[in-house]
Tab-separated table of C-alpha atoms and ligand atoms in Angstrom:
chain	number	residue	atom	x	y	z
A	258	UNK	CA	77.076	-151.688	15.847
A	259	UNK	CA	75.275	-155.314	16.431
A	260	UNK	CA	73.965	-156.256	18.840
A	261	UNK	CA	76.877	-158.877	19.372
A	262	UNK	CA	79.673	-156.233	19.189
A	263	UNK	CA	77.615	-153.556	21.845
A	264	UNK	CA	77.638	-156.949	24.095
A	265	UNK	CA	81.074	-157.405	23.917
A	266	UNK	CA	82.163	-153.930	24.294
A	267	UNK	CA	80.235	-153.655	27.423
A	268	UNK	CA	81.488	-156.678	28.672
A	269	UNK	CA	85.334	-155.611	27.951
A	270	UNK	CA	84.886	-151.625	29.331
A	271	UNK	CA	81.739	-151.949	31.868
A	272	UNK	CA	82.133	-152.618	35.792
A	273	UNK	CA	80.409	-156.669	35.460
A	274	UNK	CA	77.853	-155.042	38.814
A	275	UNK	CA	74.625	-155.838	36.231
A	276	UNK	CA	73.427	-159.485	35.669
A	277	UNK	CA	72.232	-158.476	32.270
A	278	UNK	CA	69.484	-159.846	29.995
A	279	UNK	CA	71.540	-160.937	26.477
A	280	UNK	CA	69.253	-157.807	25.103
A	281	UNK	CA	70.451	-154.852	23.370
A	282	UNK	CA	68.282	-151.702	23.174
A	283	UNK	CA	68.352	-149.665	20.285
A	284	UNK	CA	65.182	-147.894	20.260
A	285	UNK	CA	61.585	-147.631	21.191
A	286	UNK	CA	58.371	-146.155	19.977
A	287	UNK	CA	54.932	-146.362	22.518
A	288	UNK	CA	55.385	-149.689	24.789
A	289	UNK	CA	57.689	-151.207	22.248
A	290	UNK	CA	61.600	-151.642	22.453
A	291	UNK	CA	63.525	-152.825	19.253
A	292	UNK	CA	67.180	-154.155	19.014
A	293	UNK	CA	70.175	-153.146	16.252
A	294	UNK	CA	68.991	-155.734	14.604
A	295	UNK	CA	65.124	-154.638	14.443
A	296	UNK	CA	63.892	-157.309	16.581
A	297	UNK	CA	60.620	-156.054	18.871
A	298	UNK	CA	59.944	-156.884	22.272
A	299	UNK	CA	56.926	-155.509	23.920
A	300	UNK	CA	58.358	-153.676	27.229
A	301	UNK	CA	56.577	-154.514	30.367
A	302	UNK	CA	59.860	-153.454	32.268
A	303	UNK	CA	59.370	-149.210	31.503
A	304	UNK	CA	62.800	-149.127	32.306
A	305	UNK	CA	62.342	-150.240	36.339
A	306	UNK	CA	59.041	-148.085	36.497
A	307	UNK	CA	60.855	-145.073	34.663
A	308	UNK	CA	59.815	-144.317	31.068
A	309	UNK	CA	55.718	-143.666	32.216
A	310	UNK	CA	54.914	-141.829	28.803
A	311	UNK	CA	56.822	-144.732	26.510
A	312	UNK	CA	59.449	-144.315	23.868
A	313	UNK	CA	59.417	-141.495	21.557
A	314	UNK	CA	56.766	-139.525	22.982
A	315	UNK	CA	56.790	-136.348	21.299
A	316	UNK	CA	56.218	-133.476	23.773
A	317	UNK	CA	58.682	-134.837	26.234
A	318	UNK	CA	61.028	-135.343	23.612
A	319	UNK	CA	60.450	-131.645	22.503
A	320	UNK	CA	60.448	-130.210	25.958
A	321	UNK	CA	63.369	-131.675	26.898
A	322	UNK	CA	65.190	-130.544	23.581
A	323	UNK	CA	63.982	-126.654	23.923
A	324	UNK	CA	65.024	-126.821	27.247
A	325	UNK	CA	68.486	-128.064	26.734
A	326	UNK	CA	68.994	-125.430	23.762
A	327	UNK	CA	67.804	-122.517	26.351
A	328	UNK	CA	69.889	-123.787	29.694
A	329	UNK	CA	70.894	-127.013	30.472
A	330	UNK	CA	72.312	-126.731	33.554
A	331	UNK	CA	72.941	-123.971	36.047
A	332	UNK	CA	74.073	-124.239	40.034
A	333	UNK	CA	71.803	-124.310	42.376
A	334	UNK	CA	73.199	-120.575	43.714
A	335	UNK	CA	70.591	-119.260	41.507
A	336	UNK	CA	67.035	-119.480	40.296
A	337	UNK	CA	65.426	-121.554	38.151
A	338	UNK	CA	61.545	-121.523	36.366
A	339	UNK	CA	61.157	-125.300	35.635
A	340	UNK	CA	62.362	-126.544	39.373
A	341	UNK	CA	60.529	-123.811	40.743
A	342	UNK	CA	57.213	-124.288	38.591
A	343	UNK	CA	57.647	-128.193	39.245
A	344	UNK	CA	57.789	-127.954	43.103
A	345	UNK	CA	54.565	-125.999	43.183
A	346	UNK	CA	52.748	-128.931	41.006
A	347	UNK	CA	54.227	-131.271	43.197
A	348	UNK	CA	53.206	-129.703	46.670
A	349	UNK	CA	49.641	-128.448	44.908
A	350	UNK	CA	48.567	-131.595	43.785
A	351	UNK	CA	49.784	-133.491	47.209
A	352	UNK	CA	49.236	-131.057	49.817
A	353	UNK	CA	52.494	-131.119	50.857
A	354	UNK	CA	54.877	-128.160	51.601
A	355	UNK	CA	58.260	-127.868	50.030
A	356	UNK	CA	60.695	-130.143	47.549
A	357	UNK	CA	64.087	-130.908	47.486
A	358	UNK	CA	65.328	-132.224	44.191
A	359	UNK	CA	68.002	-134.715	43.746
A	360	UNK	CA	69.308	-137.691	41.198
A	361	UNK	CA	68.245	-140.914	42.286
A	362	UNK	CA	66.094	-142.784	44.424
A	363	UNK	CA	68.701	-143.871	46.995
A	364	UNK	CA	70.005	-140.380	47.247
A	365	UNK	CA	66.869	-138.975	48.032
A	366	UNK	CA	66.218	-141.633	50.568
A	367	UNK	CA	69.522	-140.276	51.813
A	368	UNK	CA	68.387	-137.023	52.128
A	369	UNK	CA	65.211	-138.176	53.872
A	370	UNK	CA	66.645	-139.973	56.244
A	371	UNK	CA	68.690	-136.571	57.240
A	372	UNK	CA	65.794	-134.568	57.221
A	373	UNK	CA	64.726	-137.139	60.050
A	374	UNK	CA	67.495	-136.991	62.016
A	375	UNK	CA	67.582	-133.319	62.272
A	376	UNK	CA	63.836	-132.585	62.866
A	377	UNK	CA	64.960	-134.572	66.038
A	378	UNK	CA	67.863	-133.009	67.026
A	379	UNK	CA	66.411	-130.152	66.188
A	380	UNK	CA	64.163	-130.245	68.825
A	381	UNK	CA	65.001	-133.115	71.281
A	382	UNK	CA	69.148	-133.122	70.876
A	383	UNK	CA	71.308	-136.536	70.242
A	384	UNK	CA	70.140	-140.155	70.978
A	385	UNK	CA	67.262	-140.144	68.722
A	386	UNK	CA	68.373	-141.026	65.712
A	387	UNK	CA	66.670	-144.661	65.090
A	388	UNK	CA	64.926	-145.182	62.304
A	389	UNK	CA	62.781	-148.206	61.955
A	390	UNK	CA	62.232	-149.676	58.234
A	391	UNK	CA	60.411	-153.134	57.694
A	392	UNK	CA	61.451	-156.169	56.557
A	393	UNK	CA	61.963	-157.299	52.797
A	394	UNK	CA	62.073	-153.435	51.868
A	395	UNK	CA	64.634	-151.654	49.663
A	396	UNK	CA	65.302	-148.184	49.610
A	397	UNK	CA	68.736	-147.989	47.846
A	398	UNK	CA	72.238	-148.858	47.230
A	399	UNK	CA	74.374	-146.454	49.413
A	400	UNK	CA	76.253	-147.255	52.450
A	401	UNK	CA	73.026	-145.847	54.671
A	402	UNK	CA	70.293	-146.659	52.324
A	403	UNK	CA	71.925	-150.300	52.164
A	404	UNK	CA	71.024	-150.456	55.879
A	405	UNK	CA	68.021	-148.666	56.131
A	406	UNK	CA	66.809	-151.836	53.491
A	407	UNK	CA	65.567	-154.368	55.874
A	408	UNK	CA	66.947	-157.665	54.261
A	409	UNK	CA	70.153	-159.243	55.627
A	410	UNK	CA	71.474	-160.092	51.904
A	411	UNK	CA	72.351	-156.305	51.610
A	412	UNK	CA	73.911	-155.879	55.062
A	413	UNK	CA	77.364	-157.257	53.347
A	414	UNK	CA	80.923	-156.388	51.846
A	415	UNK	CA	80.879	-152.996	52.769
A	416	UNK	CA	81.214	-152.578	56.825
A	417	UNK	CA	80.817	-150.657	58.503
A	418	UNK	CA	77.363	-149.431	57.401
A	419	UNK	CA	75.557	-146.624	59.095
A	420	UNK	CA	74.344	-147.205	62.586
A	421	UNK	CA	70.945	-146.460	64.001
A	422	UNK	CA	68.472	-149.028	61.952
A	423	UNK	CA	65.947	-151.323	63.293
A	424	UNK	CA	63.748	-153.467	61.289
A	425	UNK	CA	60.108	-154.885	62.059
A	426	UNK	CA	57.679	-156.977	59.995
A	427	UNK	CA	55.181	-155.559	57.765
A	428	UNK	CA	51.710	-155.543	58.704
A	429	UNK	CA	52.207	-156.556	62.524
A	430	UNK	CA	51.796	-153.521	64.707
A	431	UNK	CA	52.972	-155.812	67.828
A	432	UNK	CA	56.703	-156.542	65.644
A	433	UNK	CA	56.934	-152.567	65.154
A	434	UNK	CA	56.133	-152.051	69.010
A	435	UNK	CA	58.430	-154.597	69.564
A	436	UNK	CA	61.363	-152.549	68.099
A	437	UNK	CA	60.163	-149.536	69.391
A	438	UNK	CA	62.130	-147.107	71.809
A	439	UNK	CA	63.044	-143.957	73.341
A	440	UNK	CA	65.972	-143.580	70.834
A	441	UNK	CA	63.887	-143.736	67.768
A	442	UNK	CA	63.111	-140.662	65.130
A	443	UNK	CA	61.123	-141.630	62.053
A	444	UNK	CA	59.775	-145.039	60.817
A	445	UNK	CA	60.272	-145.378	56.529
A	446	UNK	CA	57.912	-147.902	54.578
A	447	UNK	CA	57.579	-148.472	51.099
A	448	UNK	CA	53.451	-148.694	50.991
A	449	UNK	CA	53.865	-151.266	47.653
A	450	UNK	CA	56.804	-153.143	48.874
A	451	UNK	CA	58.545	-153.033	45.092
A	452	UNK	CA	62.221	-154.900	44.822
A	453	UNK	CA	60.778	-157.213	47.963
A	454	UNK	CA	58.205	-158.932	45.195
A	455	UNK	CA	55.150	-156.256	44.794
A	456	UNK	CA	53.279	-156.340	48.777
A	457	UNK	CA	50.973	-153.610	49.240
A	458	UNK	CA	50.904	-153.088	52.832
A	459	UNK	CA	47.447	-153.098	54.610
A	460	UNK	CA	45.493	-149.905	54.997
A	461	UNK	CA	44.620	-150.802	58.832
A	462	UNK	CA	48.304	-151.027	59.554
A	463	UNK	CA	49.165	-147.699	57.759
A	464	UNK	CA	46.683	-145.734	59.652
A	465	UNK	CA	47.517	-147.883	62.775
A	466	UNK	CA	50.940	-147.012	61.821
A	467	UNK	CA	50.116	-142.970	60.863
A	468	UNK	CA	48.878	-142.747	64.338
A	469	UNK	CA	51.726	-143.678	66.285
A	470	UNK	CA	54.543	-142.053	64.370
A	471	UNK	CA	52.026	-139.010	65.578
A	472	UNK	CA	51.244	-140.046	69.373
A	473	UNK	CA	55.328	-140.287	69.667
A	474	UNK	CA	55.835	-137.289	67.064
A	475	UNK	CA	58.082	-139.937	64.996
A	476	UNK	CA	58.091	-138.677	61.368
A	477	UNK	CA	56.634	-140.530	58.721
A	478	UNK	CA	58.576	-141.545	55.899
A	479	UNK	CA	57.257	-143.034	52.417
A	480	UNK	CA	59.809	-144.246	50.013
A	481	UNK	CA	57.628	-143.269	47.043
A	482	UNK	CA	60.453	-143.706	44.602
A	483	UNK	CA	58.988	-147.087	42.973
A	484	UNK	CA	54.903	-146.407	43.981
A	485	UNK	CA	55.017	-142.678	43.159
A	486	UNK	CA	54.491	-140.572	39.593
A	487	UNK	CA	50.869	-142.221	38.967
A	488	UNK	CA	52.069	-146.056	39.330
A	489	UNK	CA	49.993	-147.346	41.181
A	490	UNK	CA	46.577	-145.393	39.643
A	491	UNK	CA	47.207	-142.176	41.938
A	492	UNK	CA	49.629	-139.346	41.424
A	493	UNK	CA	51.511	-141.236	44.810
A	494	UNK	CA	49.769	-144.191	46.579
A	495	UNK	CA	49.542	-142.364	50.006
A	496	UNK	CA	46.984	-140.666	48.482
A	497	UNK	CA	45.305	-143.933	48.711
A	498	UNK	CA	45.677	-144.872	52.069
A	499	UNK	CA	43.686	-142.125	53.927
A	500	UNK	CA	47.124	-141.191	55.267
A	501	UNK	CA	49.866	-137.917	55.040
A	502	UNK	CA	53.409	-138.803	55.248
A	503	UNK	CA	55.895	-135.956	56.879
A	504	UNK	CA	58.170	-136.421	54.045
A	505	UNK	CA	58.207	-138.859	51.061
A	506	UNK	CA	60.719	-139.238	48.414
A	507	UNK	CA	60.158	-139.964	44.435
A	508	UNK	CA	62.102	-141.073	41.582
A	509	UNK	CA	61.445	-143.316	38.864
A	510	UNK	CA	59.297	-142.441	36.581
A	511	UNK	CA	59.216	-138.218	37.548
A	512	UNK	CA	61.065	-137.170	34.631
A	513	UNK	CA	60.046	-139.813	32.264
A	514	UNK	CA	63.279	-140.915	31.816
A	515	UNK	CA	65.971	-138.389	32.811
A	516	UNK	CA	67.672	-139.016	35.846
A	517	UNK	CA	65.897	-136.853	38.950
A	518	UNK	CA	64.345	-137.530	42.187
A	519	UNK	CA	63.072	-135.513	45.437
A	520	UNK	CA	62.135	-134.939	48.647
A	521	UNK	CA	58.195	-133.778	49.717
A	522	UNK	CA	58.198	-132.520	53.226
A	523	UNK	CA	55.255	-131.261	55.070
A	524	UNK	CA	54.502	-128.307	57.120
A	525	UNK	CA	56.323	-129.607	60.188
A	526	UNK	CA	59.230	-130.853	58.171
A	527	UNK	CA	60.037	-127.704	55.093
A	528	UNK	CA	62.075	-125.957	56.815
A	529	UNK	CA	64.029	-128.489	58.802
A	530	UNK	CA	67.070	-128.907	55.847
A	531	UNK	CA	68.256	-125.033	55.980
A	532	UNK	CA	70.730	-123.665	53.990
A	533	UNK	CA	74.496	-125.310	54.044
A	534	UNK	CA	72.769	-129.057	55.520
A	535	UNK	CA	71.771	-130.416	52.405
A	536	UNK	CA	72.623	-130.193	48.645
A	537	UNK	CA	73.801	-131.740	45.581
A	538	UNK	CA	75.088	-130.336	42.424
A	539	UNK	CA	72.465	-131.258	39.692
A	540	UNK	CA	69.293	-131.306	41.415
A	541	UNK	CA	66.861	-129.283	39.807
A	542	UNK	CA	68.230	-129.546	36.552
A	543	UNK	CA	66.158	-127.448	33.950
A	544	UNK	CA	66.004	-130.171	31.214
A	545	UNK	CA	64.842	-133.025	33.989
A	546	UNK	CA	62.779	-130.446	35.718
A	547	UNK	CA	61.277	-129.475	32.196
A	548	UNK	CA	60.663	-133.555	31.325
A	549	UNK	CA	58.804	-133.797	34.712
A	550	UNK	CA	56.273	-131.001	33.692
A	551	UNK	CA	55.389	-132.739	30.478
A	552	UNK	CA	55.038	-136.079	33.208
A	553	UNK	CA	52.905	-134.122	35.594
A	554	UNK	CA	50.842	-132.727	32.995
A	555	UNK	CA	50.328	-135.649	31.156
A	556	UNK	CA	48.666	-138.010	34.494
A	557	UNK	CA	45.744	-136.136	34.649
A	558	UNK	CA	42.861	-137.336	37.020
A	559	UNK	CA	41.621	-138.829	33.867
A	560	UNK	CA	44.881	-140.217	32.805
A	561	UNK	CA	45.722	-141.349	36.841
A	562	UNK	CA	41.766	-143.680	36.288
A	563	UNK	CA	42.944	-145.274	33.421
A	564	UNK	CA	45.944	-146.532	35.052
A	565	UNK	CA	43.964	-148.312	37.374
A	566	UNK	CA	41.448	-149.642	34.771
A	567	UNK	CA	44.758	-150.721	32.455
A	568	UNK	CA	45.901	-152.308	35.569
A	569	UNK	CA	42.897	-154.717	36.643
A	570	UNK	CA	42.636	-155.256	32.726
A	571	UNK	CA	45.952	-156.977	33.287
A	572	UNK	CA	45.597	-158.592	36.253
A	573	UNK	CA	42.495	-159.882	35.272
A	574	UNK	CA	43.881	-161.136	31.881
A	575	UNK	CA	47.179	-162.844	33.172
A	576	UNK	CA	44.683	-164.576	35.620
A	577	UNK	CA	42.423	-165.757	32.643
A	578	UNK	CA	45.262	-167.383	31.098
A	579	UNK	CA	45.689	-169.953	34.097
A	580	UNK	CA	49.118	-170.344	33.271
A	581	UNK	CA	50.604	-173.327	35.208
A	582	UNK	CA	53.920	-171.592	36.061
A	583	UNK	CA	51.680	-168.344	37.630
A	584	UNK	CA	49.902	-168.127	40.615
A	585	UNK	CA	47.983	-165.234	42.057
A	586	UNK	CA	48.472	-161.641	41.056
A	587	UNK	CA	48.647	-158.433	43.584
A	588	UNK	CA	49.703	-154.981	43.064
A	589	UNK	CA	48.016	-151.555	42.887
A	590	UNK	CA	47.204	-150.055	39.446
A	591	UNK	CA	50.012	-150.661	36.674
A	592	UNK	CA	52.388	-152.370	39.757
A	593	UNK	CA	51.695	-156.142	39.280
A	594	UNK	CA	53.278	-158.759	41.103
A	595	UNK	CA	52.886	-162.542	40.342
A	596	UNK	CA	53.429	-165.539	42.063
A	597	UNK	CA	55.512	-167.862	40.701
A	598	UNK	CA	53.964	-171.468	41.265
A	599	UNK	CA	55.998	-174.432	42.846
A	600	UNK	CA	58.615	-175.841	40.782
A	601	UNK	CA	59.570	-172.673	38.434
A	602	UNK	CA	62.157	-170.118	38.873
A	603	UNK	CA	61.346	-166.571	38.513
A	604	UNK	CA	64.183	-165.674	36.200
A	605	UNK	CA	64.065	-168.846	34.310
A	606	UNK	CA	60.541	-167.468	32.989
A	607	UNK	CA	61.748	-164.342	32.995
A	608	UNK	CA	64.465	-165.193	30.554
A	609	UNK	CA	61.880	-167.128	28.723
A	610	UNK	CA	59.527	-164.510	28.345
A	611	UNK	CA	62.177	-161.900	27.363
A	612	UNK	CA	63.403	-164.681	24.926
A	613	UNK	CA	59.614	-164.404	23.610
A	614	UNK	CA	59.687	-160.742	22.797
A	615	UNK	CA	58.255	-159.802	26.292
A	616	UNK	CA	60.306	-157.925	28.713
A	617	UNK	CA	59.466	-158.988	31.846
A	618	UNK	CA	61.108	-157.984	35.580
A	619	UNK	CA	61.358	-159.961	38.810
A	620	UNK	CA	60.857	-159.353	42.202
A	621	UNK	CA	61.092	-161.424	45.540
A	622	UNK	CA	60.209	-164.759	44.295
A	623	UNK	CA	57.808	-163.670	42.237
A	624	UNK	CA	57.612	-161.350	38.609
A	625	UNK	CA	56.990	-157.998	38.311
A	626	UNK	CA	55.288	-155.787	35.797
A	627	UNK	CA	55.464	-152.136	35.095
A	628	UNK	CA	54.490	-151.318	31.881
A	629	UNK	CA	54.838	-147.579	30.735
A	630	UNK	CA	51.291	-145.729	31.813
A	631	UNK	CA	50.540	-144.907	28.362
A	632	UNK	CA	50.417	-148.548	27.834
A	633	UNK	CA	47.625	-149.430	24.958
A	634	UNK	CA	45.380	-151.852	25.103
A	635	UNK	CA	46.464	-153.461	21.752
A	636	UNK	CA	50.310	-153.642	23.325
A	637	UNK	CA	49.176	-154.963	26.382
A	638	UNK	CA	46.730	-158.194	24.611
A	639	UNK	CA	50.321	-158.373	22.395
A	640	UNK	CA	52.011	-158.813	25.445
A	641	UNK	CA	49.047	-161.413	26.540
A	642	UNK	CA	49.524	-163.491	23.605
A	643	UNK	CA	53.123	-163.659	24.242
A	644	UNK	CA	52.862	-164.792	27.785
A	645	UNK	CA	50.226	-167.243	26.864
A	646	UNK	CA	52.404	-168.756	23.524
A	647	UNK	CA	55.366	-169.143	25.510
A	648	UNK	CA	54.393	-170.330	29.161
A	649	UNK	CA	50.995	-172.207	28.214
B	157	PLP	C1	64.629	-148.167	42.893
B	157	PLP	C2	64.351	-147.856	44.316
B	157	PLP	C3	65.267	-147.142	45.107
B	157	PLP	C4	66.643	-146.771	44.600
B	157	PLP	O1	66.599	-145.851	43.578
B	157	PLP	P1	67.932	-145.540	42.706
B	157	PLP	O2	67.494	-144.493	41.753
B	157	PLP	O3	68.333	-146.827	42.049
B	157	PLP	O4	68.963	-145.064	43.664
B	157	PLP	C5	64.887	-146.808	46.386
B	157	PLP	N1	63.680	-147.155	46.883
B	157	PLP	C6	62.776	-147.837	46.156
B	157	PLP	C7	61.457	-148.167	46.742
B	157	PLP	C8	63.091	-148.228	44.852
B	157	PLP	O5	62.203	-148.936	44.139
């Protein structure tokens, strides 16, 4: 089919819920994407932080293929070795306790936020249920997740939403004190605010933060879903922070491309989900779980220092180019945010860009770039010369 004709087709049989680029996808090889019609674009997108190893990487391909030809799917009533092997990298390499495995990022934020609530009933009864998320977050698109996302835009169409959310600024230990309360359970940041337009939060605040959710034994929740799986230079960006979350939850990029996402829970918090609380049908999967080892192994230490070198590389290079449309650029290892100056629109150079052969991404106000991890150094100065042809 053309690219015209897959357009159409989605337009006449699709639910219209995507503003779409006028892109079609066919296929993709390293850090670049091609349309039907053999047109590349250099991807600085990864798929929303998901395809880490690229397109057409071989030993997730093959992993993934062996594993679907041995068992693709079997209920969680039983045992599996990839889920099982997978949940012991995970907890190994974070120091964290147990895994839950689930789809998507906003049903494992789902699942976190349960695990809250019952560690508190659990041991202090009803009435503390509050959870406290900041401002310009976003941790998903269900009914609960909606609300736990601190921006009033999402708190629409669908009432009612779940009760028992309060919201305080980032980076302002008096606003979170402010909200505070005898009622509350758990407080859930994103540490790189993602969809809010790339904010890392300060490292003062998160350990000011770390130490109150433990003076008031309030968990602490990290919605790792965008910052975890070696995006921002670390296997998850706690691990840069000098603090331990109680739980955390990952998505994105841990199988490379398949749909999956978890729960990490610590000591205190791996046994609070027993059985009958919590499930879902696919979690776990075999072939996912089977991608995710070729992930894991793959962002090595070694592999987890490039990132971060490949990152300021970036940075530093966008910056060079003093493009009058750009202002600064923040972000932790391959998670870049850039301002957008005065005068330009965000998706207006995003189209422009995209129209250019680079897929870009916004965020907030500002753009976003997550290029696959495996991203070269040749596709990245492509991507350099593309920015730099069509925004100088
Ligand atoms: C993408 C994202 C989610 C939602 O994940 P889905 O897989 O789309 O449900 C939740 N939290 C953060 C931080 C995200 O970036």
């Amino acid at each position: 089919m053309t690219s015209e004709e897959i357009r159409a087709l989605t337009q006449q049989y699709i639910m219209p819920t995507y503003g779409r680029f006028p892109v079609v996808i066919d296929h993709g090889q390293g850090s670049r994407l091609y349309d039907p019609e053999g047109r590349e674009y250099i991807d600085f997108t990864s798929g929303i932080g998901v395809c880490d190893l690229g397109y057409g990487y071989a030993p997730w391909a093959d992993a993934i293929a062996a594993q679907a030809r041995k068992l693709g799917h079997v209920s969680n009533l039983f045992y599996t070795e990839p889920a099982a092997k997978l949940a012991e990298i995970l907890c190994k390499r974070t120091g964290m306790r147990a895994a839950f495995f689930a789809n998507g990022g906003g049903e494992a934020n789902e699942g976190l936020i349960k695990l809250a609530r019952k560690y508190s009933f659990d041991r202090y009864g009803q009435g503390r249920a509050t959870i406290i998320s900041l401002k310009n977050s976003f941790h998903g698109r269900t009914i609960t997740t909606l609300k736990a996302t601190g921006q009033e835009v999402f708190h629409n169409y669908f009432f009612p939403f779940t009760e028992g959310f309060r919201y305080a600024d980032a980076n302002d230990m008096d606003a979170l004190n402010a909200v505070a309360g005898e009622d509350v359970c758990a407080v859930l940041v994103e540490l790189v605010q993602g969809e809010g337009g790339v904010l890392p939060l300060d490292k003062d605040y998160v350990a000011a933060l770390s130490k109150l959710c433990a003076e008031r034994d309030w968990l602490l929740l990290v919605d790792e879903v965008q910052t975890g799986v070696g995006r921002t230079g670390t296997l998850f960006a706690f691990q840069q922070y000098g603090v331990t979350p109680d739980a955390l939850t990952f998505a994105k990029g841990i199988a490379g491309g398949l749909p999956m996402s978890g729960i990490l829970a610590n000591e205190k918090c791996r046994d609070v989900l027993g059985p009958g609380t919590h499930a879902t049908t696919f979690g776990g999967n075999p072939v996912c779980a089977a991608a995710a080892l070729v992930v894991l192994d793959t962002l090595s230490d070694a592999f987890l220092a490039e990132v971060a070198e490949k990152g300021r590389y970036l940075r530093e290079s966008i910056e060079a180019l003093q493009l009058p449309c750009f202002g600064a650029t923040r972000g932790m290892g391959l998670m870049i945010g850039i301002s957008v100056a005065d005068g330009y629109s965000n998706r207006e150079l995003a189209n422009r860009l995209i129209d250019g052969g680079l897929l870009v991404l916004t965020a907030g106000a500002g753009m976003r770039l997550l290029p696959p991890l495996v991203v070269t150094k040749q596709e990245m100065d492509d991507g350099l010369a593309i920015m730099k042809k069509v925004l100088s």
